[in-house]
XYZ file of C-alpha atoms in Angstrom:
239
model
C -53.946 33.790 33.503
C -55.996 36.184 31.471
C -53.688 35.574 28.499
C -55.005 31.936 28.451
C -58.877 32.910 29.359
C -58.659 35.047 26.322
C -59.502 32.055 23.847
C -62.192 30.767 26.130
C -63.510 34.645 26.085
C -63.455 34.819 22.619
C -64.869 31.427 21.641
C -68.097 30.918 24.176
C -68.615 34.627 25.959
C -68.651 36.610 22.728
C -71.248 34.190 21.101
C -73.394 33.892 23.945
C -73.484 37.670 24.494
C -73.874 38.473 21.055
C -76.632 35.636 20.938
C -78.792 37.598 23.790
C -78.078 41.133 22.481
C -79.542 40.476 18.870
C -81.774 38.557 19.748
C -83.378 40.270 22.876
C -82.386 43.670 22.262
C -82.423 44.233 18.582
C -85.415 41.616 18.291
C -83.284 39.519 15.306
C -84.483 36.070 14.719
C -83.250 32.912 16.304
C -81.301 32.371 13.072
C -80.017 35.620 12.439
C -78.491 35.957 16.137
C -77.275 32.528 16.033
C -75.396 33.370 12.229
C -73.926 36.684 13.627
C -72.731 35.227 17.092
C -70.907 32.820 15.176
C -68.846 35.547 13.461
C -66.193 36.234 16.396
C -64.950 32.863 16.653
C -64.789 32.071 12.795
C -62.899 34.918 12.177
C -60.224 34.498 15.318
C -59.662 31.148 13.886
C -58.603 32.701 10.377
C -56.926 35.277 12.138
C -54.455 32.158 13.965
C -54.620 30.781 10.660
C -53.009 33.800 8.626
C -50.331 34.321 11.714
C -49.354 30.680 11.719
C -46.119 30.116 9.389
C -47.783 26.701 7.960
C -50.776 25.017 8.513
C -52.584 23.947 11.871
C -54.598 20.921 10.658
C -56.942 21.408 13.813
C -57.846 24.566 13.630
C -58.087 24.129 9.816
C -60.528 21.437 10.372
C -62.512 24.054 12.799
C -62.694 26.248 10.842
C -64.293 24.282 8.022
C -66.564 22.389 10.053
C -67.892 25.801 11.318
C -68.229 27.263 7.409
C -70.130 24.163 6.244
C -72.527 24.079 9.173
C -73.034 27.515 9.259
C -74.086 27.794 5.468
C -76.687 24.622 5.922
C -78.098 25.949 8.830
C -78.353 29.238 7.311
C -79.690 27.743 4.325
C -82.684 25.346 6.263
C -83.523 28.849 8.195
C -83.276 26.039 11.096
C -82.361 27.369 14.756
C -81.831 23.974 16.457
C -79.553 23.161 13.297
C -77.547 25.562 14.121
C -76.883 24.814 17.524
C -76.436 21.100 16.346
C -73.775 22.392 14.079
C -71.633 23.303 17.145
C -71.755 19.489 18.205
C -71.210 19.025 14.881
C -68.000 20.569 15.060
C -66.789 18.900 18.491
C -67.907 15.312 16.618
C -65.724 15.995 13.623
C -62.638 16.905 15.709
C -63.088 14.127 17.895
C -63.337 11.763 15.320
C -59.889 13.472 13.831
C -57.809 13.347 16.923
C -58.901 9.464 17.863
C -58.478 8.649 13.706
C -54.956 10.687 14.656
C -53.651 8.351 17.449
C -54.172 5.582 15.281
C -52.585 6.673 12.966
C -49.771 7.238 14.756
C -49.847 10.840 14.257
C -51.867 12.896 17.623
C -53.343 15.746 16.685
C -53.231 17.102 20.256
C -49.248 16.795 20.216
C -49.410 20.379 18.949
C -50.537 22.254 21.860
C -49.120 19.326 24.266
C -45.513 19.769 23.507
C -45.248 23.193 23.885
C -47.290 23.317 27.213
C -44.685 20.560 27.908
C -41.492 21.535 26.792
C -41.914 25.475 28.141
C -40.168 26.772 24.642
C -37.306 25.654 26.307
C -34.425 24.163 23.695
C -33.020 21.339 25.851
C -36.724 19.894 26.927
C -37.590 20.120 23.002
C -34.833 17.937 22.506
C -35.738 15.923 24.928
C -39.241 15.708 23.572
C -37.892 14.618 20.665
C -35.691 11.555 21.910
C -38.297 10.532 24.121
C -40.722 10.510 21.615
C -38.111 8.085 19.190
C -37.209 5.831 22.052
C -39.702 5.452 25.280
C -42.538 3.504 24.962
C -44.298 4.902 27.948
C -43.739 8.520 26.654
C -45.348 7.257 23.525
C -48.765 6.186 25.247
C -49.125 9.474 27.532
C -48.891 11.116 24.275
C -51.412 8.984 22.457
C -53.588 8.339 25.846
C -53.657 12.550 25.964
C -55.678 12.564 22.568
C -57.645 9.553 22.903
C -58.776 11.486 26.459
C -59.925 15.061 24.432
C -61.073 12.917 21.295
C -63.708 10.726 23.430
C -64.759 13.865 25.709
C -65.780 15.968 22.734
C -67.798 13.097 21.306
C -69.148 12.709 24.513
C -69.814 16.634 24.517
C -71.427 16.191 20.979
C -73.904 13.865 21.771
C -75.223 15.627 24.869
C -75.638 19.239 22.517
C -77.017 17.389 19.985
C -79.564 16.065 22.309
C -80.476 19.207 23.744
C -80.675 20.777 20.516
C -83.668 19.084 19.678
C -85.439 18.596 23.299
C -84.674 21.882 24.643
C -86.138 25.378 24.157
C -83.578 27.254 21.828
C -83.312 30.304 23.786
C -82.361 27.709 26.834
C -79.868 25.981 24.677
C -78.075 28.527 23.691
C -76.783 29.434 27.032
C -76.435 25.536 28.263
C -74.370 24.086 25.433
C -71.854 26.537 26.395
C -72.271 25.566 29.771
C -71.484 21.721 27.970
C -68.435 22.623 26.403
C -66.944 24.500 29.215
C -67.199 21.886 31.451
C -66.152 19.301 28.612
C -62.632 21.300 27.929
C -62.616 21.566 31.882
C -62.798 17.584 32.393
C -60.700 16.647 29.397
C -58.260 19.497 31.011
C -58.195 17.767 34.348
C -58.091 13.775 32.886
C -56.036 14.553 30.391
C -53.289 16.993 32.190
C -53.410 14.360 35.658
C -52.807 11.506 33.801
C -50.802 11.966 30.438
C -49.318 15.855 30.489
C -47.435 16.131 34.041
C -46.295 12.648 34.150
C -44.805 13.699 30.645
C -43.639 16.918 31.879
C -41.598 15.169 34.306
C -39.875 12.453 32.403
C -38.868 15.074 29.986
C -37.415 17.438 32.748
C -35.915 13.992 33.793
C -34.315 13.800 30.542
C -32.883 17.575 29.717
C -31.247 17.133 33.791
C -29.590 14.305 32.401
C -28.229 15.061 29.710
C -27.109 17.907 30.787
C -25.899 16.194 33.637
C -23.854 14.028 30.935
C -23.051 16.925 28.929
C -21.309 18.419 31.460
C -19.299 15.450 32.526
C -18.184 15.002 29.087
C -16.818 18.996 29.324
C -14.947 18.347 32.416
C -13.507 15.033 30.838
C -12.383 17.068 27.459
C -10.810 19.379 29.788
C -8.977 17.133 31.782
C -7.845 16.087 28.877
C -6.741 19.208 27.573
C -5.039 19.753 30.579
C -3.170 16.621 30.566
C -1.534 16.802 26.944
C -0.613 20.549 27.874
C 1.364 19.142 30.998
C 3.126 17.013 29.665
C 6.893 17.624 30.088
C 9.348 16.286 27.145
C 12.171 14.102 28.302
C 15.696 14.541 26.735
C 17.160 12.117 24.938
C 20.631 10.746 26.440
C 22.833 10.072 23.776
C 26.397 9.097 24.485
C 30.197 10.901 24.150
């Protein structure tokens, strides 16, 4: 459990506190505490980045998104830019992951198939035939990123909203609020309706082939057994 809080540690309660602590205890500006709170996450994502053997396109994307708005904002000397850059960033990835399922390429298969599978060798592979040859496994998997695309759209508009209605030092503190309870909803839709269903029909398939696997041992070995036992009959031949 606190493995899996660590990102969500990392991401929002490292900015926030960072936010407050510059800003009301070392009396930085709005900008300057925004700019430095930002640091944490930017640099976790290179840091998955650099472990990662090739690419992630997501967190790529994240990470770019973040750069860009981060330099404009910086650039404008704009407070309520910057926290519209964070919307920015949900927006972008949205956009990516519903432009993905179209595509026929999810971008949210990537942390949905290992959540999934377990790491397990048999469920991968049956991941992988369900994935060539079951319709309804197809739609869970492109219904699960349509469900985290639309949310964080829905997340950006209400940030970028509040951005520019809402007092900065209140915003700060509230559009993490919005993006908790964003990854908590999409978590909840998303996993209820797409990821355990999935989670079962690929159990459902490892069982059986294994199931068949195993009959297909026993058969070999009755086999085996068989052509051993077989006893040679003399031939007869006559005086």
């Amino acid at each position: 459990m606190a493995q899996s809080l660590l990102p969500l540690v990392l991401d929002v309660g490292v900015p926030l506190a960072s936010y407050y602590i510059l800003s009301d205890g070392f009396g930085l500006s709005e900008v300057a505490a925004l700019g430095w709170s930002s640091v944490v996450p930017a640099l976790r994502t290179l840091w998955a980045l650099a472990r990662r053997t090739g690419v992630n396109g997501l967190a790529l994307l994240i990470l770019v998104v973040n750069v860009v708005g981060l330099a404009v904002s910086t650039m404008t000397g704009d407070p309520r830019l910057m926290l519209a850059k964070d919307s920015g960033v949900s927006s972008v990835v949205g956009i990516a992951v519903i432009v993905s399922v179209f595509m026929g390429k999810p971008l949210m298969t990537a942390g949905l198939k290992p959540f999934v599978t377990k790491g397990i060798a048999a469920r991968n592979a049956a991941w992988d035939r369900l994935a060539a040859g079951s319709a309804p496994f197809r739609r869970a998997e492109r219904r699960f990123s349509l469900i985290w695309g639309t949310v964080l759209l829905v997340e950006c508009v209400a940030r970028v909203i509040g951005a520019y209605t809402i007092p900065v030092h209140t915003m700060v503190w509230l559009g993490s609020v919005l993006m908790v309870v964003a990854i908590l909803l999409a978590m909840v839709v998303a996993g209820g309706s797409c990821a355990e269903p999935m989670e079962k029909m690929v159990r459902a398939e490892a069982e059986a082939e294994a199931e068949a696997e195993a009959e297909r041992d026993a058969g070999d070995r009755a086999g085996a057994a068989g052509a051993g036992g077989t006893v040679p009959v003399p031939a007869v031949t006559g005086n």
